[in-house]
């Protein structure tokens, strides 16, 4: 009986020791499990950033010694991932930086602007037209005409208002030639005066009792010839176009071109439209009814239409004072000036 009592007390003592160990172990681990929540306020309680700035802006007359910064706690999580906002992507920040802002000088990352549109292409620089030579509102020219054995006289009248012009040529036989050739040869050219020279619009040609006309459409680049008989004829053209009358005053308005330079025009002679090239052959002294004149010699490059040369009086508005031309049959016609008014 006494032995059982002793075993029971030993069992009770061992049970109390086991329960006490268990309870004591739990109480020892609980403080460590609750330690992390106590460190959360550290994100807000760090050293304030405004203290050094305030001291730099308004210094105190009795500055306090600098405090030794507190050593960071190794268990505290790094604050940057929590306190710093996420940086915007480069694509979103690029349009906000203007090309001439100060940010472009201090933040090179914002100067690379892949979404900024490229500057517009530079337009090619077009040279302005050469100023035209001034001409009086009206000019009357008289020429002596020789055509083979025949002789005659030509009057050429230029009238303009600064924006439009009219040119009229009248040729009639004189002397004995008038006994064989009756009637007159009349041509008229009308059109505009542009910064590049003359732009014919209408042309009339009357040879005895034969009559024809032509119209220039510069917007469509088309010339329409309306003969006295037959259907209208159409000619397409590009660039500079002149008729046989306006060509002389086109030379007068745009002279002098450099020596050796070639001038190319499409010229309507009353029947067809042809491409002609003229070259400048320099200056010549020419004896005329007006005395010895200093002239600019221009000649057409050889072609199937025969010879054409003109001498322009340099001191008389570059007006023609002598003209040589030949037809398909080789017959030559010469014009020599008799008078210029004014």
mmCIF file with all atom_site columns, N, CA, C and O in Angstrom, residues 125-161:
data_model
loop_
_atom_site.group_PDB
_atom_site.id
_atom_site.type_symbol
_atom_site.label_atom_id
_atom_site.label_alt_id
_atom_site.label_comp_id
_atom_site.label_asym_id
_atom_site.label_entity_id
_atom_site.label_seq_id
_atom_site.pdbx_PDB_ins_code
_atom_site.Cartn_x
_atom_site.Cartn_y
_atom_site.Cartn_z
_atom_site.occupancy
_atom_site.B_iso_or_equiv
_atom_site.pdbx_formal_charge
_atom_site.auth_seq_id
_atom_site.auth_comp_id
_atom_site.auth_asym_id
_atom_site.auth_atom_id
_atom_site.pdbx_PDB_model_num
ATOM 1   N N  . UNK A 1 125 ? 14.411 76.226  -102.469 1.00 0.00 ? 125 UNK A N  1
ATOM 2   C CA . UNK A 1 125 ? 14.432 77.665  -102.722 1.00 0.00 ? 125 UNK A CA 1
ATOM 3   C C  . UNK A 1 125 ? 14.375 77.904  -104.226 1.00 0.00 ? 125 UNK A C  1
ATOM 4   O O  . UNK A 1 125 ? 15.211 77.397  -104.977 1.00 0.00 ? 125 UNK A O  1
ATOM 5   N N  . UNK A 1 126 ? 13.374 78.656  -104.647 1.00 0.00 ? 126 UNK A N  1
ATOM 6   C CA . UNK A 1 126 ? 13.199 78.977  -106.060 1.00 0.00 ? 126 UNK A CA 1
ATOM 7   C C  . UNK A 1 126 ? 13.714 80.384  -106.305 1.00 0.00 ? 126 UNK A C  1
ATOM 8   O O  . UNK A 1 126 ? 13.323 81.326  -105.625 1.00 0.00 ? 126 UNK A O  1
ATOM 9   N N  . UNK A 1 127 ? 14.611 80.500  -107.279 1.00 0.00 ? 127 UNK A N  1
ATOM 10  C CA . UNK A 1 127 ? 15.185 81.808  -107.587 1.00 0.00 ? 127 UNK A CA 1
ATOM 11  C C  . UNK A 1 127 ? 14.110 82.730  -108.162 1.00 0.00 ? 127 UNK A C  1
ATOM 12  O O  . UNK A 1 127 ? 13.305 82.317  -109.006 1.00 0.00 ? 127 UNK A O  1
ATOM 13  N N  . UNK A 1 128 ? 14.037 83.968  -107.713 1.00 0.00 ? 128 UNK A N  1
ATOM 14  C CA . UNK A 1 128 ? 13.043 84.882  -108.251 1.00 0.00 ? 128 UNK A CA 1
ATOM 15  C C  . UNK A 1 128 ? 13.359 85.227  -109.698 1.00 0.00 ? 128 UNK A C  1
ATOM 16  O O  . UNK A 1 128 ? 14.510 85.149  -110.131 1.00 0.00 ? 128 UNK A O  1
ATOM 17  N N  . UNK A 1 129 ? 12.343 85.568  -110.490 1.00 0.00 ? 129 UNK A N  1
ATOM 18  C CA . UNK A 1 129 ? 12.598 85.919  -111.885 1.00 0.00 ? 129 UNK A CA 1
ATOM 19  C C  . UNK A 1 129 ? 13.453 87.176  -111.988 1.00 0.00 ? 129 UNK A C  1
ATOM 20  O O  . UNK A 1 129 ? 13.432 88.048  -111.129 1.00 0.00 ? 129 UNK A O  1
ATOM 21  N N  . UNK A 1 130 ? 14.212 87.243  -113.080 1.00 0.00 ? 130 UNK A N  1
ATOM 22  C CA . UNK A 1 130 ? 15.059 88.408  -113.323 1.00 0.00 ? 130 UNK A CA 1
ATOM 23  C C  . UNK A 1 130 ? 14.161 89.608  -113.626 1.00 0.00 ? 130 UNK A C  1
ATOM 24  O O  . UNK A 1 130 ? 13.198 89.496  -114.390 1.00 0.00 ? 130 UNK A O  1
ATOM 25  N N  . UNK A 1 131 ? 14.432 90.784  -113.042 1.00 0.00 ? 131 UNK A N  1
ATOM 26  C CA . UNK A 1 131 ? 13.598 91.958  -113.335 1.00 0.00 ? 131 UNK A CA 1
ATOM 27  C C  . UNK A 1 131 ? 13.582 92.271  -114.828 1.00 0.00 ? 131 UNK A C  1
ATOM 28  O O  . UNK A 1 131 ? 14.613 92.186  -115.510 1.00 0.00 ? 131 UNK A O  1
ATOM 29  N N  . UNK A 1 132 ? 12.410 92.620  -115.326 1.00 0.00 ? 132 UNK A N  1
ATOM 30  C CA . UNK A 1 132 ? 12.266 92.936  -116.747 1.00 0.00 ? 132 UNK A CA 1
ATOM 31  C C  . UNK A 1 132 ? 12.759 94.341  -117.034 1.00 0.00 ? 132 UNK A C  1
ATOM 32  O O  . UNK A 1 132 ? 12.697 95.235  -116.188 1.00 0.00 ? 132 UNK A O  1
ATOM 33  N N  . UNK A 1 133 ? 13.262 94.517  -118.246 1.00 0.00 ? 133 UNK A N  1
ATOM 34  C CA . UNK A 1 133 ? 13.666 95.857  -118.671 1.00 0.00 ? 133 UNK A CA 1
ATOM 35  C C  . UNK A 1 133 ? 12.424 96.728  -118.873 1.00 0.00 ? 133 UNK A C  1
ATOM 36  O O  . UNK A 1 133 ? 11.440 96.279  -119.463 1.00 0.00 ? 133 UNK A O  1
ATOM 37  N N  . UNK A 1 134 ? 12.442 97.954  -118.397 1.00 0.00 ? 134 UNK A N  1
ATOM 38  C CA . UNK A 1 134 ? 11.264 98.817  -118.583 1.00 0.00 ? 134 UNK A CA 1
ATOM 39  C C  . UNK A 1 134 ? 11.128 99.260  -120.037 1.00 0.00 ? 134 UNK A C  1
ATOM 40  O O  . UNK A 1 134 ? 12.111 99.550  -120.720 1.00 0.00 ? 134 UNK A O  1
ATOM 41  N N  . UNK A 1 135 ? 9.897  99.290  -120.505 1.00 0.00 ? 135 UNK A N  1
ATOM 42  C CA . UNK A 1 135 ? 9.596  99.758  -121.861 1.00 0.00 ? 135 UNK A CA 1
ATOM 43  C C  . UNK A 1 135 ? 8.538  100.846 -121.788 1.00 0.00 ? 135 UNK A C  1
ATOM 44  O O  . UNK A 1 135 ? 7.662  100.822 -120.924 1.00 0.00 ? 135 UNK A O  1
ATOM 45  N N  . UNK A 1 136 ? 8.592  101.830 -122.706 1.00 0.00 ? 136 UNK A N  1
ATOM 46  C CA . UNK A 1 136 ? 7.572  102.885 -122.723 1.00 0.00 ? 136 UNK A CA 1
ATOM 47  C C  . UNK A 1 136 ? 6.182  102.305 -123.000 1.00 0.00 ? 136 UNK A C  1
ATOM 48  O O  . UNK A 1 136 ? 6.048  101.195 -123.536 1.00 0.00 ? 136 UNK A O  1
ATOM 49  N N  . UNK A 1 137 ? 5.124  103.036 -122.652 1.00 0.00 ? 137 UNK A N  1
ATOM 50  C CA . UNK A 1 137 ? 3.760  102.533 -122.919 1.00 0.00 ? 137 UNK A CA 1
ATOM 51  C C  . UNK A 1 137 ? 3.500  102.307 -124.407 1.00 0.00 ? 137 UNK A C  1
ATOM 52  O O  . UNK A 1 137 ? 2.709  101.438 -124.768 1.00 0.00 ? 137 UNK A O  1
ATOM 53  N N  . UNK A 1 138 ? 4.173  103.089 -125.274 1.00 0.00 ? 138 UNK A N  1
ATOM 54  C CA . UNK A 1 138 ? 3.982  102.904 -126.720 1.00 0.00 ? 138 UNK A CA 1
ATOM 55  C C  . UNK A 1 138 ? 5.317  103.115 -127.435 1.00 0.00 ? 138 UNK A C  1
ATOM 56  O O  . UNK A 1 138 ? 6.068  104.038 -127.111 1.00 0.00 ? 138 UNK A O  1
ATOM 57  N N  . UNK A 1 139 ? 5.573  102.264 -128.407 1.00 0.00 ? 139 UNK A N  1
ATOM 58  C CA . UNK A 1 139 ? 6.767  102.368 -129.245 1.00 0.00 ? 139 UNK A CA 1
ATOM 59  C C  . UNK A 1 139 ? 6.342  102.119 -130.692 1.00 0.00 ? 139 UNK A C  1
ATOM 60  O O  . UNK A 1 139 ? 5.618  101.157 -130.978 1.00 0.00 ? 139 UNK A O  1
ATOM 61  N N  . UNK A 1 140 ? 6.806  102.966 -131.593 1.00 0.00 ? 140 UNK A N  1
ATOM 62  C CA . UNK A 1 140 ? 6.560  102.807 -133.023 1.00 0.00 ? 140 UNK A CA 1
ATOM 63  C C  . UNK A 1 140 ? 7.898  102.585 -133.724 1.00 0.00 ? 140 UNK A C  1
ATOM 64  O O  . UNK A 1 140 ? 8.804  103.423 -133.619 1.00 0.00 ? 140 UNK A O  1
ATOM 65  N N  . UNK A 1 141 ? 7.999  101.480 -134.427 1.00 0.00 ? 141 UNK A N  1
ATOM 66  C CA . UNK A 1 141 ? 9.213  101.183 -135.184 1.00 0.00 ? 141 UNK A CA 1
ATOM 67  C C  . UNK A 1 141 ? 8.861  101.077 -136.665 1.00 0.00 ? 141 UNK A C  1
ATOM 68  O O  . UNK A 1 141 ? 7.815  100.507 -137.025 1.00 0.00 ? 141 UNK A O  1
ATOM 69  N N  . UNK A 1 142 ? 9.749  101.596 -137.521 1.00 0.00 ? 142 UNK A N  1
ATOM 70  C CA . UNK A 1 142 ? 9.570  101.493 -138.979 1.00 0.00 ? 142 UNK A CA 1
ATOM 71  C C  . UNK A 1 142 ? 10.817 100.825 -139.547 1.00 0.00 ? 142 UNK A C  1
ATOM 72  O O  . UNK A 1 142 ? 11.948 101.185 -139.204 1.00 0.00 ? 142 UNK A O  1
ATOM 73  N N  . UNK A 1 143 ? 10.581 99.853  -140.436 1.00 0.00 ? 143 UNK A N  1
ATOM 74  C CA . UNK A 1 143 ? 11.670 99.094  -141.039 1.00 0.00 ? 143 UNK A CA 1
ATOM 75  C C  . UNK A 1 143 ? 11.575 99.159  -142.571 1.00 0.00 ? 143 UNK A C  1
ATOM 76  O O  . UNK A 1 143 ? 10.483 99.228  -143.152 1.00 0.00 ? 143 UNK A O  1
ATOM 77  N N  . UNK A 1 144 ? 12.728 99.110  -143.185 1.00 0.00 ? 144 UNK A N  1
ATOM 78  C CA . UNK A 1 144 ? 12.818 98.866  -144.620 1.00 0.00 ? 144 UNK A CA 1
ATOM 79  C C  . UNK A 1 144 ? 12.899 97.369  -144.836 1.00 0.00 ? 144 UNK A C  1
ATOM 80  O O  . UNK A 1 144 ? 13.687 96.680  -144.185 1.00 0.00 ? 144 UNK A O  1
ATOM 81  N N  . UNK A 1 145 ? 12.074 96.851  -145.765 1.00 0.00 ? 145 UNK A N  1
ATOM 82  C CA . UNK A 1 145 ? 11.978 95.415  -145.992 1.00 0.00 ? 145 UNK A CA 1
ATOM 83  C C  . UNK A 1 145 ? 12.496 95.087  -147.388 1.00 0.00 ? 145 UNK A C  1
ATOM 84  O O  . UNK A 1 145 ? 12.128 95.745  -148.370 1.00 0.00 ? 145 UNK A O  1
ATOM 85  N N  . UNK A 1 146 ? 13.368 94.083  -147.465 1.00 0.00 ? 146 UNK A N  1
ATOM 86  C CA . UNK A 1 146 ? 13.835 93.555  -148.741 1.00 0.00 ? 146 UNK A CA 1
ATOM 87  C C  . UNK A 1 146 ? 13.610 92.048  -148.739 1.00 0.00 ? 146 UNK A C  1
ATOM 88  O O  . UNK A 1 146 ? 14.053 91.348  -147.828 1.00 0.00 ? 146 UNK A O  1
ATOM 89  N N  . UNK A 1 147 ? 12.909 91.586  -149.779 1.00 0.00 ? 147 UNK A N  1
ATOM 90  C CA . UNK A 1 147 ? 12.588 90.165  -149.903 1.00 0.00 ? 147 UNK A CA 1
ATOM 91  C C  . UNK A 1 147 ? 12.853 89.767  -151.355 1.00 0.00 ? 147 UNK A C  1
ATOM 92  O O  . UNK A 1 147 ? 12.014 89.949  -152.244 1.00 0.00 ? 147 UNK A O  1
ATOM 93  N N  . UNK A 1 148 ? 14.037 89.227  -151.568 1.00 0.00 ? 148 UNK A N  1
ATOM 94  C CA . UNK A 1 148 ? 14.420 88.934  -152.946 1.00 0.00 ? 148 UNK A CA 1
ATOM 95  C C  . UNK A 1 148 ? 14.546 90.226  -153.724 1.00 0.00 ? 148 UNK A C  1
ATOM 96  O O  . UNK A 1 148 ? 15.254 91.161  -153.324 1.00 0.00 ? 148 UNK A O  1
ATOM 97  N N  . UNK A 1 149 ? 13.809 90.320  -154.852 1.00 0.00 ? 149 UNK A N  1
ATOM 98  C CA . UNK A 1 149 ? 13.799 91.528  -155.658 1.00 0.00 ? 149 UNK A CA 1
ATOM 99  C C  . UNK A 1 149 ? 12.735 92.519  -155.193 1.00 0.00 ? 149 UNK A C  1
ATOM 100 O O  . UNK A 1 149 ? 12.694 93.653  -155.673 1.00 0.00 ? 149 UNK A O  1
ATOM 101 N N  . UNK A 1 150 ? 11.859 92.082  -154.298 1.00 0.00 ? 150 UNK A N  1
ATOM 102 C CA . UNK A 1 150 ? 10.780 92.942  -153.829 1.00 0.00 ? 150 UNK A CA 1
ATOM 103 C C  . UNK A 1 150 ? 11.269 93.804  -152.673 1.00 0.00 ? 150 UNK A C  1
ATOM 104 O O  . UNK A 1 150 ? 12.216 93.473  -151.954 1.00 0.00 ? 150 UNK A O  1
ATOM 105 N N  . UNK A 1 151 ? 10.591 94.929  -152.484 1.00 0.00 ? 151 UNK A N  1
ATOM 106 C CA . UNK A 1 151 ? 10.900 95.834  -151.376 1.00 0.00 ? 151 UNK A CA 1
ATOM 107 C C  . UNK A 1 151 ? 9.593  96.314  -150.759 1.00 0.00 ? 151 UNK A C  1
ATOM 108 O O  . UNK A 1 151 ? 8.544  96.312  -151.402 1.00 0.00 ? 151 UNK A O  1
ATOM 109 N N  . UNK A 1 152 ? 9.688  96.733  -149.516 1.00 0.00 ? 152 UNK A N  1
ATOM 110 C CA . UNK A 1 152 ? 8.481  97.194  -148.846 1.00 0.00 ? 152 UNK A CA 1
ATOM 111 C C  . UNK A 1 152 ? 8.831  97.909  -147.553 1.00 0.00 ? 152 UNK A C  1
ATOM 112 O O  . UNK A 1 152 ? 9.993  98.227  -147.267 1.00 0.00 ? 152 UNK A O  1
ATOM 113 N N  . UNK A 1 153 ? 7.820  98.117  -146.759 1.00 0.00 ? 153 UNK A N  1
ATOM 114 C CA . UNK A 1 153 ? 7.989  98.813  -145.486 1.00 0.00 ? 153 UNK A CA 1
ATOM 115 C C  . UNK A 1 153 ? 7.137  98.114  -144.428 1.00 0.00 ? 153 UNK A C  1
ATOM 116 O O  . UNK A 1 153 ? 6.008  97.692  -144.711 1.00 0.00 ? 153 UNK A O  1
ATOM 117 N N  . UNK A 1 154 ? 7.673  98.033  -143.245 1.00 0.00 ? 154 UNK A N  1
ATOM 118 C CA . UNK A 1 154 ? 6.964  97.412  -142.130 1.00 0.00 ? 154 UNK A CA 1
ATOM 119 C C  . UNK A 1 154 ? 6.890  98.395  -140.967 1.00 0.00 ? 154 UNK A C  1
ATOM 120 O O  . UNK A 1 154 ? 7.877  99.060  -140.644 1.00 0.00 ? 154 UNK A O  1
ATOM 121 N N  . UNK A 1 155 ? 5.706  98.478  -140.343 1.00 0.00 ? 155 UNK A N  1
ATOM 122 C CA . UNK A 1 155 ? 5.540  99.245  -139.104 1.00 0.00 ? 155 UNK A CA 1
ATOM 123 C C  . UNK A 1 155 ? 5.195  98.260  -137.995 1.00 0.00 ? 155 UNK A C  1
ATOM 124 O O  . UNK A 1 155 ? 4.379  97.341  -138.190 1.00 0.00 ? 155 UNK A O  1
ATOM 125 N N  . UNK A 1 156 ? 5.834  98.446  -136.866 1.00 0.00 ? 156 UNK A N  1
ATOM 126 C CA . UNK A 1 156 ? 5.622  97.575  -135.705 1.00 0.00 ? 156 UNK A CA 1
ATOM 127 C C  . UNK A 1 156 ? 5.288  98.466  -134.517 1.00 0.00 ? 156 UNK A C  1
ATOM 128 O O  . UNK A 1 156 ? 6.090  99.324  -134.135 1.00 0.00 ? 156 UNK A O  1
ATOM 129 N N  . UNK A 1 157 ? 4.096  98.298  -133.958 1.00 0.00 ? 157 UNK A N  1
ATOM 130 C CA . UNK A 1 157 ? 3.600  99.156  -132.878 1.00 0.00 ? 157 UNK A CA 1
ATOM 131 C C  . UNK A 1 157 ? 3.435  98.313  -131.619 1.00 0.00 ? 157 UNK A C  1
ATOM 132 O O  . UNK A 1 157 ? 2.746  97.276  -131.634 1.00 0.00 ? 157 UNK A O  1
ATOM 133 N N  . UNK A 1 158 ? 4.065  98.789  -130.536 1.00 0.00 ? 158 UNK A N  1
ATOM 134 C CA . UNK A 1 158 ? 3.981  98.150  -129.214 1.00 0.00 ? 158 UNK A CA 1
ATOM 135 C C  . UNK A 1 158 ? 3.182  99.050  -128.284 1.00 0.00 ? 158 UNK A C  1
ATOM 136 O O  . UNK A 1 158 ? 3.490  100.224 -128.122 1.00 0.00 ? 158 UNK A O  1
ATOM 137 N N  . UNK A 1 159 ? 2.114  98.513  -127.662 1.00 0.00 ? 159 UNK A N  1
ATOM 138 C CA . UNK A 1 159 ? 1.293  99.246  -126.703 1.00 0.00 ? 159 UNK A CA 1
ATOM 139 C C  . UNK A 1 159 ? 1.117  98.354  -125.475 1.00 0.00 ? 159 UNK A C  1
ATOM 140 O O  . UNK A 1 159 ? 0.808  97.160  -125.606 1.00 0.00 ? 159 UNK A O  1
ATOM 141 N N  . UNK A 1 160 ? 1.300  98.949  -124.268 1.00 0.00 ? 160 UNK A N  1
ATOM 142 C CA . UNK A 1 160 ? 1.113  98.151  -123.054 1.00 0.00 ? 160 UNK A CA 1
ATOM 143 C C  . UNK A 1 160 ? 0.655  99.052  -121.917 1.00 0.00 ? 160 UNK A C  1
ATOM 144 O O  . UNK A 1 160 ? 0.919  100.261 -121.912 1.00 0.00 ? 160 UNK A O  1
ATOM 145 N N  . UNK A 1 161 ? -0.045 98.460  -120.957 1.00 0.00 ? 161 UNK A N  1
ATOM 146 C CA . UNK A 1 161 ? -0.495 99.181  -119.758 1.00 0.00 ? 161 UNK A CA 1
ATOM 147 C C  . UNK A 1 161 ? 0.170  98.666  -118.491 1.00 0.00 ? 161 UNK A C  1
ATOM 148 O O  . UNK A 1 161 ? -0.293 98.925  -117.382 1.00 0.00 ? 161 UNK A O  1
#
